[in-house]
CSV table of C-alpha atoms in Angstrom, one decimal:
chain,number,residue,atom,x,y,z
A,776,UNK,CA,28.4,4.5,7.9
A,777,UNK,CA,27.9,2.7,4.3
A,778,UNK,CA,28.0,-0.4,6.5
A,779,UNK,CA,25.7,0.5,9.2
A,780,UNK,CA,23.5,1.6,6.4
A,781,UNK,CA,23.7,-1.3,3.8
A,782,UNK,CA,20.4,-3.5,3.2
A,783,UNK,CA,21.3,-6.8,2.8
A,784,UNK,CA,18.6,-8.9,0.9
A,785,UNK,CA,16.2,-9.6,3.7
A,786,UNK,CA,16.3,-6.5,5.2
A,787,UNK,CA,15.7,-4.6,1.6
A,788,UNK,CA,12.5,-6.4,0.6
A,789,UNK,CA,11.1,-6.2,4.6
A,790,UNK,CA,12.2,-2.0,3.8
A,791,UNK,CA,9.8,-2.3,0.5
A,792,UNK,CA,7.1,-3.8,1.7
A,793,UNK,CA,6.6,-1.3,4.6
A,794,UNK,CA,7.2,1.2,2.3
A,795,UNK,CA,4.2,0.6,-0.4
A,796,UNK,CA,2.1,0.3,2.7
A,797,UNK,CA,2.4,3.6,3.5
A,798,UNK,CA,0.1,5.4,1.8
A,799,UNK,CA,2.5,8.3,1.1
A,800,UNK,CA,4.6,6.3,-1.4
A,801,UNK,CA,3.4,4.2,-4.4
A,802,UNK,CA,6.5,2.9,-5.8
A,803,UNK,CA,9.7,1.8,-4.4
A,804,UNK,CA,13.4,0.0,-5.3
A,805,UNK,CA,16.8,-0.4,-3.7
A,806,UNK,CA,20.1,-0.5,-4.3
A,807,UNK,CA,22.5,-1.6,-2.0
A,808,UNK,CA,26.4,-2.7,-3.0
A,809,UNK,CA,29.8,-2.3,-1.3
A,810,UNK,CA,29.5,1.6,-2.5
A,811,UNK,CA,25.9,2.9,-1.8
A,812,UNK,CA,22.5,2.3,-0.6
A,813,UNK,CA,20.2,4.0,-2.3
A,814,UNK,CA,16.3,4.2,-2.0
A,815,UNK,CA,14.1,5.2,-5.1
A,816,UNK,CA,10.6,5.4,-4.5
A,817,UNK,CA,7.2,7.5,-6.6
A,818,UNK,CA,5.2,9.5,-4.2
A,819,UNK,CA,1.9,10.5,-4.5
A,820,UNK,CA,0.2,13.3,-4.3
A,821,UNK,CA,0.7,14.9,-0.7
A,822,UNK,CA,4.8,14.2,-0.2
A,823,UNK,CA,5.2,16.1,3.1
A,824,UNK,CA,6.0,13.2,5.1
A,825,UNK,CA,8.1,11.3,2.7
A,826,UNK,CA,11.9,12.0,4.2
A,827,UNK,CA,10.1,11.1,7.7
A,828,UNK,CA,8.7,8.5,6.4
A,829,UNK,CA,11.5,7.0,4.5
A,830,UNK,CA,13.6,7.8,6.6
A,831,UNK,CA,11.9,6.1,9.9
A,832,UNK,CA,11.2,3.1,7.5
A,833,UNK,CA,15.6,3.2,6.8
A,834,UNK,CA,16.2,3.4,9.8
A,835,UNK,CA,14.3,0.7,11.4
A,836,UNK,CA,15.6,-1.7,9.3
A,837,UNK,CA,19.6,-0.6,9.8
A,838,UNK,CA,19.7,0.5,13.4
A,839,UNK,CA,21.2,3.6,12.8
A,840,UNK,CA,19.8,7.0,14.5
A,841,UNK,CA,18.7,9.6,12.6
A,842,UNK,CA,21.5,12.0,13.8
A,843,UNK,CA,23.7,9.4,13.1
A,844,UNK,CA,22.8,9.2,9.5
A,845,UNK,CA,21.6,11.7,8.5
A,846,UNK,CA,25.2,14.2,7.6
A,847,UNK,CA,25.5,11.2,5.1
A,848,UNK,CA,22.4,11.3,3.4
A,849,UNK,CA,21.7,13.1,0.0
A,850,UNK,CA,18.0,14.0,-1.6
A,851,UNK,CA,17.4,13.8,-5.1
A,852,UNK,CA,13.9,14.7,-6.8
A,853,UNK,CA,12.6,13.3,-10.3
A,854,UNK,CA,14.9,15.3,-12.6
A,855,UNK,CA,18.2,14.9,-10.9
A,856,UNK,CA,17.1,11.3,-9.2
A,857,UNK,CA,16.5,9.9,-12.7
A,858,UNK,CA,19.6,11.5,-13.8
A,859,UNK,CA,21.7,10.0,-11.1
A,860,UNK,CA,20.6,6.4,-11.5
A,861,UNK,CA,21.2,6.3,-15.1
A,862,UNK,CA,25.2,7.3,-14.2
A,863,UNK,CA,25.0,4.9,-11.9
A,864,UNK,CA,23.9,1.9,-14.0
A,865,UNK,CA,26.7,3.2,-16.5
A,866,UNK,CA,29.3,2.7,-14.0
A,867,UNK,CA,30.3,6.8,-13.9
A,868,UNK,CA,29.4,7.3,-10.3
A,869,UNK,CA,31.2,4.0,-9.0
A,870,UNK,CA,34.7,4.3,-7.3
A,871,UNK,CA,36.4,2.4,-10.3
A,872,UNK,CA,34.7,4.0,-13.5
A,873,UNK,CA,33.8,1.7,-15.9
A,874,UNK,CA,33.4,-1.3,-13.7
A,875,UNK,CA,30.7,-3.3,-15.3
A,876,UNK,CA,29.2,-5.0,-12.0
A,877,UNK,CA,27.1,-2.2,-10.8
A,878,UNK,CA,24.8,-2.9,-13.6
A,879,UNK,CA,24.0,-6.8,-13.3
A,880,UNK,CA,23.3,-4.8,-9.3
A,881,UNK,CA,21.2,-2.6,-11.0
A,882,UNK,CA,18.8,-5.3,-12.7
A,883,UNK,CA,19.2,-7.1,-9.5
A,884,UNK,CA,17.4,-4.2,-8.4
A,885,UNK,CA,15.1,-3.8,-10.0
A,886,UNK,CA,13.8,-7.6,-9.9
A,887,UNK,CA,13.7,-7.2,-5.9
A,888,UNK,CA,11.3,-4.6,-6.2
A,889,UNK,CA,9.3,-6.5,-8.8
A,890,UNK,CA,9.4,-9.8,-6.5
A,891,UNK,CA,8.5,-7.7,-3.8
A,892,UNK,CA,5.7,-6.4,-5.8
A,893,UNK,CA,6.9,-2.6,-4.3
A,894,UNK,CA,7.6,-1.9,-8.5
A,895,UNK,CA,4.9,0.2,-10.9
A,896,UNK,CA,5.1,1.6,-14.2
A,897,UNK,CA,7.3,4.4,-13.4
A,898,UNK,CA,10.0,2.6,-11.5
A,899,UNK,CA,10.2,-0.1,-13.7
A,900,UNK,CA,10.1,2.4,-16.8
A,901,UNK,CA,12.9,4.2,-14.5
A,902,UNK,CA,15.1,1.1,-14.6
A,903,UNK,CA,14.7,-0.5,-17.9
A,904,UNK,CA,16.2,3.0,-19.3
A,905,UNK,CA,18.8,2.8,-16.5
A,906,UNK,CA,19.8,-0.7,-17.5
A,907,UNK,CA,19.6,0.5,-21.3
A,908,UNK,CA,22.3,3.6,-20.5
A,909,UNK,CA,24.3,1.2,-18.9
A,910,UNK,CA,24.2,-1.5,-21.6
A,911,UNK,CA,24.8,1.3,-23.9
A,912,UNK,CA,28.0,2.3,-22.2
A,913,UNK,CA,29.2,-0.3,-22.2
A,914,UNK,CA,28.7,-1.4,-26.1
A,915,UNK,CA,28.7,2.2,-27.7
A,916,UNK,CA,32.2,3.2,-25.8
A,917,UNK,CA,35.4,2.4,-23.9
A,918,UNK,CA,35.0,2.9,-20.8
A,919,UNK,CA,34.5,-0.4,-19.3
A,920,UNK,CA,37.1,-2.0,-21.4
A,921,UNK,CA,39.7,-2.8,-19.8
A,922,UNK,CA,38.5,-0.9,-16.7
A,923,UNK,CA,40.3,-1.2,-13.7
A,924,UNK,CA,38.8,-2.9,-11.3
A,925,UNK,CA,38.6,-4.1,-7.5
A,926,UNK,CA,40.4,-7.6,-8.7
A,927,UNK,CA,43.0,-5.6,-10.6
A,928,UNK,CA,43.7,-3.4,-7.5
A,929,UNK,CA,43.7,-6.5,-5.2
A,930,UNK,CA,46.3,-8.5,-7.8
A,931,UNK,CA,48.6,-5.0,-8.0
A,932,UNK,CA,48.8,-5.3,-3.9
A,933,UNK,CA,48.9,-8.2,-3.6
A,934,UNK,CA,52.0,-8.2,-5.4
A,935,UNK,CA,53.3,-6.1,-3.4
A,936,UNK,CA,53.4,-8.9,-0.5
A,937,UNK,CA,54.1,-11.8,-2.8
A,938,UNK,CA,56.9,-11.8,-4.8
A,939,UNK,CA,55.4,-15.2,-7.2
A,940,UNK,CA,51.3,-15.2,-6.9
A,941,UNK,CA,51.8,-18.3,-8.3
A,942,UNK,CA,52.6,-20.3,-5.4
A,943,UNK,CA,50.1,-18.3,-3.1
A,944,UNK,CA,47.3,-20.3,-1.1
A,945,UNK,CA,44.0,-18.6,-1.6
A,946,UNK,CA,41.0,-18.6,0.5
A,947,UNK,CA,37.8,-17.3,-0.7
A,948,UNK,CA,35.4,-17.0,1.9
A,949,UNK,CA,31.6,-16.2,0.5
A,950,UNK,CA,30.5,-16.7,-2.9
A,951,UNK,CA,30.0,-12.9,-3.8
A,952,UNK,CA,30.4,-11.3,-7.5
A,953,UNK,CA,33.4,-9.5,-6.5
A,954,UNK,CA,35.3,-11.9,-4.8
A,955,UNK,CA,34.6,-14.2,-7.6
A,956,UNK,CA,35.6,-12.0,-10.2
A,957,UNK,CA,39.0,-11.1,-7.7
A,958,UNK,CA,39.5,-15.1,-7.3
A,959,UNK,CA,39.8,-14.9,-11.6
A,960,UNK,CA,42.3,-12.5,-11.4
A,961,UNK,CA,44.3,-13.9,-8.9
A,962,UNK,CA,44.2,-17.3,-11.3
A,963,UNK,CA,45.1,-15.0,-14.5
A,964,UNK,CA,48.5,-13.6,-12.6
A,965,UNK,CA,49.0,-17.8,-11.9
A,966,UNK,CA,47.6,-18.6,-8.4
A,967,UNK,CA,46.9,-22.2,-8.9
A,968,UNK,CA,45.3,-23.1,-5.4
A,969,UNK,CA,42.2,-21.8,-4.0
A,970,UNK,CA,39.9,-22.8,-1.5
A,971,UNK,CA,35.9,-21.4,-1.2
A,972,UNK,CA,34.0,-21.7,1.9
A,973,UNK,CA,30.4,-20.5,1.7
A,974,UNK,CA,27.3,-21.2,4.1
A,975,UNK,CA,25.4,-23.2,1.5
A,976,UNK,CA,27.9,-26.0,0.7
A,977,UNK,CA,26.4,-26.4,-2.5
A,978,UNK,CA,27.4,-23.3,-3.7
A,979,UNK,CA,31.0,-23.8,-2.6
A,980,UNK,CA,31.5,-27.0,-4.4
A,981,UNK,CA,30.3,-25.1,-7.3
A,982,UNK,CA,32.0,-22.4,-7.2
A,983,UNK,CA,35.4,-24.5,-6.4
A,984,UNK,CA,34.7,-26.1,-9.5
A,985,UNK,CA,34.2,-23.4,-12.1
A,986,UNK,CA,37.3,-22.1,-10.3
A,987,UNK,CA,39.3,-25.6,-10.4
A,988,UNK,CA,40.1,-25.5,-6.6
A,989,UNK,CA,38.5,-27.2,-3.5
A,990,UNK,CA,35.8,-26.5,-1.1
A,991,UNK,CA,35.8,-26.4,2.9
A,992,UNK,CA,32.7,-26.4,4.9
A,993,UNK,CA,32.3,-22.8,6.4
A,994,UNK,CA,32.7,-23.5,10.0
A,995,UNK,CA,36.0,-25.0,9.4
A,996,UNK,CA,37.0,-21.8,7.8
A,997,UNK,CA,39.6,-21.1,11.1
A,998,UNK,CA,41.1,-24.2,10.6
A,999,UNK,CA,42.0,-22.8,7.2
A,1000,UNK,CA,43.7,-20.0,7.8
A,1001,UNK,CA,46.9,-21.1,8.9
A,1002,UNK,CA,47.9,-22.7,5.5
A,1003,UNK,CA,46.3,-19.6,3.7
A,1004,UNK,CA,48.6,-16.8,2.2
A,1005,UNK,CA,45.3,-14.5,1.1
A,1006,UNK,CA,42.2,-14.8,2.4
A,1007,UNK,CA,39.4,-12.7,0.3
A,1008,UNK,CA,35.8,-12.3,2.3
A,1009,UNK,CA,32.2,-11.5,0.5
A,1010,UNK,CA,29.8,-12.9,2.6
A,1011,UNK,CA,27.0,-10.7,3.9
A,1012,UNK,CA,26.9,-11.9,7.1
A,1013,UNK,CA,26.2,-8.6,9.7
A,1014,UNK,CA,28.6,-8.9,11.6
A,1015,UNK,CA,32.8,-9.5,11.7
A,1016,UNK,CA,33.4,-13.5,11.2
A,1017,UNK,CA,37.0,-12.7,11.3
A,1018,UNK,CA,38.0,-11.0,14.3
A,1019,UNK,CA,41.4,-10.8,15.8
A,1020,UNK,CA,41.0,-12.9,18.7
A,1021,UNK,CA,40.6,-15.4,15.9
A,1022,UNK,CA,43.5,-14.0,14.1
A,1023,UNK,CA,46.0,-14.0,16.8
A,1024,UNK,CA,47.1,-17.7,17.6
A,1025,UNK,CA,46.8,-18.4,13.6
A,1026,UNK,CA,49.8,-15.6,13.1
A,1027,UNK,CA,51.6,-16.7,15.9
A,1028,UNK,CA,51.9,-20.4,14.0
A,1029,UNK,CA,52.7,-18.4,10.6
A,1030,UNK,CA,55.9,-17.7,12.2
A,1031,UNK,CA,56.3,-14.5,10.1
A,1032,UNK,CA,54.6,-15.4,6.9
A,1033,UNK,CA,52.5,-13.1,6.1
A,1034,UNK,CA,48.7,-13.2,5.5
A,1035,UNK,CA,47.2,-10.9,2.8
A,1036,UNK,CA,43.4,-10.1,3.5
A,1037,UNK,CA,41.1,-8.2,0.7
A,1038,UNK,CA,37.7,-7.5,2.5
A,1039,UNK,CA,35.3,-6.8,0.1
A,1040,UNK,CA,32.2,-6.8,2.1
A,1041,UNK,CA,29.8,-4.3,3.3
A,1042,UNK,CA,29.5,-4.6,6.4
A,1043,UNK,CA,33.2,-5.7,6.6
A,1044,UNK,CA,33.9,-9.5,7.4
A,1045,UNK,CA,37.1,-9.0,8.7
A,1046,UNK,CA,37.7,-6.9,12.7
A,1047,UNK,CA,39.5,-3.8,12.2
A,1048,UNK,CA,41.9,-4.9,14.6
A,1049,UNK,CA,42.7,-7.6,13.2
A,1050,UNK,CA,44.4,-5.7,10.8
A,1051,UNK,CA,46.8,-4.3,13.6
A,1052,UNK,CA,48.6,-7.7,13.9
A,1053,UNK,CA,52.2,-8.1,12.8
A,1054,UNK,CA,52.2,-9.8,9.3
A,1055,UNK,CA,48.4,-9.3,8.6
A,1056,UNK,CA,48.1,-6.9,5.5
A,1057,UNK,CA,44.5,-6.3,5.4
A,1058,UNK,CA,42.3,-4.1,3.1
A,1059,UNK,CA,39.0,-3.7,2.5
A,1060,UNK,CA,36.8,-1.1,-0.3
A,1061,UNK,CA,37.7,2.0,1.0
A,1062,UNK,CA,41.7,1.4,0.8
A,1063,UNK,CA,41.2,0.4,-2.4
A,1064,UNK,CA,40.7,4.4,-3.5
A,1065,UNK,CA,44.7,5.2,-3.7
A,1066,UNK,CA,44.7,2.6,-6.4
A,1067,UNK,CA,41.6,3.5,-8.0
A,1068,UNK,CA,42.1,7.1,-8.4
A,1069,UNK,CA,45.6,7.1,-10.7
A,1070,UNK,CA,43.7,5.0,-13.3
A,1071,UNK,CA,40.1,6.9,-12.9
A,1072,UNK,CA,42.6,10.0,-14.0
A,1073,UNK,CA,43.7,8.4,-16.8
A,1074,UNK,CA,40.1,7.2,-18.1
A,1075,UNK,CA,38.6,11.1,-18.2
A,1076,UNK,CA,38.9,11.1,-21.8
A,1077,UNK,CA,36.3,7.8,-22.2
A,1078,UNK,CA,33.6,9.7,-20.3
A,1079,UNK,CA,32.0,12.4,-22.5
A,1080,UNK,CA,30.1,10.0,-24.6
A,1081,UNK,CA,28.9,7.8,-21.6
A,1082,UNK,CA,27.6,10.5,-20.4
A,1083,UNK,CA,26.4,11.9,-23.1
A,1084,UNK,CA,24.3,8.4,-22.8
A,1085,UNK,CA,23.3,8.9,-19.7
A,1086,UNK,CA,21.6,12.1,-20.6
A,1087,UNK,CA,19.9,10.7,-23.4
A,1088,UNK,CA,18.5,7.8,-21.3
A,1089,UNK,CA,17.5,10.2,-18.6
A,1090,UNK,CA,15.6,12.5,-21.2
A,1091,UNK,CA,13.8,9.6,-23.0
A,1092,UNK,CA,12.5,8.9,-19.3
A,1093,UNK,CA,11.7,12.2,-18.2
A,1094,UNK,CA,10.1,12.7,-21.6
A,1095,UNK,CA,7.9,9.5,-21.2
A,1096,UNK,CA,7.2,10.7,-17.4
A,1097,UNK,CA,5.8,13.6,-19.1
A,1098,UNK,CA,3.0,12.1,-21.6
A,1099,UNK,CA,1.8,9.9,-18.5
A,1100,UNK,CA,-0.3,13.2,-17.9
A,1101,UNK,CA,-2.1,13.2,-21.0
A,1102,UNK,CA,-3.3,9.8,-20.0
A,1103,UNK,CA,-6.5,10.4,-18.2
A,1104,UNK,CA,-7.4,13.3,-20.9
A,1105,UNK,CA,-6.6,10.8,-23.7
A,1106,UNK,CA,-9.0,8.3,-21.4
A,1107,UNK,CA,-11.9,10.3,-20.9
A,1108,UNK,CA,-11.7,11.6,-24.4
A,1109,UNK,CA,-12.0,8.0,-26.5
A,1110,UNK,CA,-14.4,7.4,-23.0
A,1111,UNK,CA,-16.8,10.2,-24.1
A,1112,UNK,CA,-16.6,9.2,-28.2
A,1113,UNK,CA,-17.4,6.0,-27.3
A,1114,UNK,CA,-20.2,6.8,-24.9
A,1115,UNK,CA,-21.5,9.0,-27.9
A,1116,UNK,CA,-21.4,6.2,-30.4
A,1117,UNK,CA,-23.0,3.4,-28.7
A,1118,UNK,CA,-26.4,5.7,-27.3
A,1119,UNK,CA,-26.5,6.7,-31.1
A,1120,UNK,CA,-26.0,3.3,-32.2
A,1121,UNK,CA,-28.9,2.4,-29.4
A,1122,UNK,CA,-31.5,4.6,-31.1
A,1123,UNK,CA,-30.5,3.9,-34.7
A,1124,UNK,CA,-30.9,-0.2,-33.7
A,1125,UNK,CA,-34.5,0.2,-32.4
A,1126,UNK,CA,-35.1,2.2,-36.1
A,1127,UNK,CA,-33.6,-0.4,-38.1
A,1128,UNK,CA,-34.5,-3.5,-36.6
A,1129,UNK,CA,-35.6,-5.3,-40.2
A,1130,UNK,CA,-31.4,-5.7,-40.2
A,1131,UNK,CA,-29.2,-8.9,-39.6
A,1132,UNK,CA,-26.9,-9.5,-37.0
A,1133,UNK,CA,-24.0,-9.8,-39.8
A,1134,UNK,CA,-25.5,-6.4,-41.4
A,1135,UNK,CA,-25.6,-4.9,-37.6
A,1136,UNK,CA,-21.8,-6.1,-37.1
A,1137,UNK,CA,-20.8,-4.2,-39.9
A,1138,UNK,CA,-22.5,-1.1,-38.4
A,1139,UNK,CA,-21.2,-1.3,-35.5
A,1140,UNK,CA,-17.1,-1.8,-36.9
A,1141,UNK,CA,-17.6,1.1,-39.2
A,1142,UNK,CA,-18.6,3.3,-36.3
A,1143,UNK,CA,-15.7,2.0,-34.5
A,1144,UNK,CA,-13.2,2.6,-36.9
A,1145,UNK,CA,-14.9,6.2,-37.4
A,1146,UNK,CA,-14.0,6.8,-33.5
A,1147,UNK,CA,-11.0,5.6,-33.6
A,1148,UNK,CA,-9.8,8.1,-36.7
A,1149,UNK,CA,-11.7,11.0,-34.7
A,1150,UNK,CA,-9.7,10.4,-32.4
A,1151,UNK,CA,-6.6,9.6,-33.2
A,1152,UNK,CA,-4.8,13.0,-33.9
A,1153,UNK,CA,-6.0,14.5,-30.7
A,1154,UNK,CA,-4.4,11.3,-29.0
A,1155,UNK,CA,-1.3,12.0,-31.1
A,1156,UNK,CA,-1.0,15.9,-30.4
A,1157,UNK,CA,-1.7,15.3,-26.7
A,1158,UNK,CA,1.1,13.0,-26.4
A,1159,UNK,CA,3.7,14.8,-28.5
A,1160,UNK,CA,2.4,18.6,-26.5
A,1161,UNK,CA,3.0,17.4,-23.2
A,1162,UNK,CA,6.7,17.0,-23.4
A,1163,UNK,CA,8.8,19.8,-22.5
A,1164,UNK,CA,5.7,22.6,-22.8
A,1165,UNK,CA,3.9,25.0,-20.4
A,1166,UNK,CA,0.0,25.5,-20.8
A,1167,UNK,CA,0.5,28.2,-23.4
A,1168,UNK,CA,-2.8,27.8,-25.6
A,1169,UNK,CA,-6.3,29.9,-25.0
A,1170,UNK,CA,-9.1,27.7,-26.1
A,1171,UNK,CA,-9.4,28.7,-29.6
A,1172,UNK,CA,-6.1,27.7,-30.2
A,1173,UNK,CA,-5.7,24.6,-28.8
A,1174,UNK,CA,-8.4,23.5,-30.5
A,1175,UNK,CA,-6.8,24.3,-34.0
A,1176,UNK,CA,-3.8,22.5,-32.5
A,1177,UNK,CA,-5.6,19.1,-31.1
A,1178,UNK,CA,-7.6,18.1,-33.7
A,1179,UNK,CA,-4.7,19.4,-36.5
A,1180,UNK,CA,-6.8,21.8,-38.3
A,1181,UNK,CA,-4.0,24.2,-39.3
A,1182,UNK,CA,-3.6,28.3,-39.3
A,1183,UNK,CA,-6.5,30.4,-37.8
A,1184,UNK,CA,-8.2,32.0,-41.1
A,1185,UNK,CA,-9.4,35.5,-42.1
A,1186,UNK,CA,-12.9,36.6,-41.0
A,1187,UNK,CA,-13.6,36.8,-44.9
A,1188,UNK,CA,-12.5,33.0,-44.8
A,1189,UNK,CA,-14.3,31.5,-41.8
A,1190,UNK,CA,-17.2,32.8,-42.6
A,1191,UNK,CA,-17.8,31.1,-46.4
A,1192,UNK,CA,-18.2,28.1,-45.6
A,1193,UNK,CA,-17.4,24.9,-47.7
A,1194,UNK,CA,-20.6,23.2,-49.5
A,1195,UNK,CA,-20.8,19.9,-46.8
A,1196,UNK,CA,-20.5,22.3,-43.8
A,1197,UNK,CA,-23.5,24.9,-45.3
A,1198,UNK,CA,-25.3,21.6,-46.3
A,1199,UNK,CA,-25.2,20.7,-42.3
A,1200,UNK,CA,-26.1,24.2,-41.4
A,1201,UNK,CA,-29.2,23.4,-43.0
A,1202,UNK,CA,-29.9,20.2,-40.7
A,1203,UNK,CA,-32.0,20.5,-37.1
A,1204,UNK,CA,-29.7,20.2,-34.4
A,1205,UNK,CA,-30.0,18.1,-31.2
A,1206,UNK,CA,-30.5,20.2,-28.8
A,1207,UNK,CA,-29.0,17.7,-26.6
A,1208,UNK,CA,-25.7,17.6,-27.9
């Protein structure tokens, strides 16, 4: 199902774009590696048909029916959603915790979205945090060091089949960041010859180079595969290119010798079936869990602080979420002070006319600046009380509270009044204001 379900790059930015044009959804982002795909979107204000809607949009774009799918499918709303993605770019939700890669998939991400123009201020607020707890992780702990990873697991079974690696043909099919980073491993334990065959030629000889081997055009991968000892596939291509109808004649001229196969794609490039053939040892992510799960064991100890980190990200977030609210009262208040100030500044103009333009301009910044210090502890309070509280104020005392004017006083007190404020008692009011 995580393979009927992936969305490969096409198919995710066709999935965004439909999304933002529904008028349900503002926002949206995916993720989709060899582990999960994952959609995040901001909805607006009427969310009733979002799962239909999201889940229509998914759907179209996988080919997978909604009966089909949907046991597999989990739901996560702002708190827990923001919560999940920040474990995720931290590499604690990842079937080898630790592993490092799921962030650079993270800030690939996030850059889809943007280029599909499907990103806003709270999506990519979402993800800069994410990519922050994940950075974090990794610097401010030790989980990732050293973490075991899919090229570790693939080196450890390899050995299994292969008594000296280092006399091993390799054949790296695809130019993905986990078979590269398998292809390094491989070289560390002293293979020495290694092959890359991508679609884009380019890339292969490239590749081939920063990995001191050769590269093959990929149609002529077949031809390959008799001299190859293990073969390791990334490409994202949707369906098998390595099926055993292929397979079979190869093995028959191996005469025995076995061929090691570590599928790392999602959807998988190698036939299941495939696998059944006599001499073919093939794995792909999900077998790589036995191998996984001794060392995730032994790495419990390194996760408190990360996710300690994760929380903290996630709560900056949430906490920034929150003052978002204050932003139309903030608006409308520096909108109405403003308004105030210039039809005051209107009638004062017509009454002192016999004044420069340089005298005028100084008028006018003095008035600004006395705006912008009116207003700039109820800006303040607003932004610091909307994190984290209910509406628990009457009128009276938020007023005390928004413009900072301390404890409510005695009636004795508030009714002597300091000299300025008797003085203005004094003057006629505008009726108007």
């Amino acid at each position: 199902m995580r393979e009927r379900a992936a969305l490969t790059g096409e198919h995710a930015s066709a999935l965004l774009s439909e999304l933002v044009r529904d008028a349900s959804i503002r926002e949206a982002a995916v993720i989709s590696t060899c582990n999960r795909t994952e959609i995040y979107v901001v909805a607006a204000e009427s969310t009733a048909p979002l799962r239909r809607v999201l889940l229509d949009t998914w759907l179209r774009e996988c080919g997978v029916d909604a009966d089909t799918l949907d046991p597999f499918l989990f739901w996560k709303n702002t708190p827990d959603a923001s919560a999940h993605i920040m474990r995720v770019a931290a590499g604690l939700d990842s079937q080898i915790r630790g592993e490092t890669q799921v962030l650079g998939q993270v800030r690939g991400a996030a850059k889809l979205a943007q280029a599909a123009e499907a990103a806003g201020p709270v999506l990519n607020a979402l993800f800069r945090h994410a990519i922050e707890a994940g950075r974090r992780t990794h610097t401010e702990t030790e989980l990732s060091r050293g973490a075991f990873s899919i090229g570790h697991a693939t080196v450890d079974l390899a050995s299994q089949v292969f008594a000296d690696l280092s006399h091993a043909r390799v054949l790296l099919v695809g130019a993905g960041d986990t078979s590269i980073l398998t292809a390094r491993h491989l070289i560390d334990r002293g293979v020495t010859q290694i092959t890359v065959a991508n679609r884009t030629l380019e890339r292969a000889e490239s590749l081939a180079e920063s990995l001191g081997g050769t590269a093959v055009v990929f149609a002529d991968v077949s031809r390959h595969l008799s001299a190859t000892d293990i073969l390791v596939t990334s490409t994202a291509a949707p369906q098998p290119i390595i099926t055993r109808a292929m397979l079979a004649p190869v093995m028959r001229s191996r005469r025995g010798r076995p061929l090691f196969i570590i599928d790392v794609a999602v959807p998988r490039d190698v036939e299941e079936a495939a696998g059944k053939l006599d001499d073919v040892f093939l794995y792909n992510i999900d077998d790589l869990e036995a191998c996984v799960a001794q060392d995730t064991r032994a790495r419990e100890s390194e996760t408190a602080d990360a996710e300690r980190i994760a929380g903290e990200e996630a709560g900056r977030f949430l906490a920034w979420l929150e003052t978002r609210a204050a932003a139309p009262v903030i608006s409308g208040l520096r909108e109405r002070l403003d308004a105030i100030r210039t039809a005051d500044l209107k009638q004062l103009r017509a009454r002192l006319s016999h004044l420069s333009d340089a005298d005028w301009a100084a008028i006018e910044t003095a008035t600004l600046a006395m705006m912008n210090r009116v207003a700039r502890e109820p800006i303040l309070r607003l932004k610091q009380e909307t994190v984290g509280k209910a509406d628990r104020y009457d009128l009276m005392t938020a007023a005390r509270e928004i413009f900072g004017l301390g404890p409510e006083r005695g009636p004795a007190e508030a009714n002597t009044l300091p000299d300025d404020a008797a003085t203005a008692q004094e003057l006629p009011l505008d009726p108007t204001r």
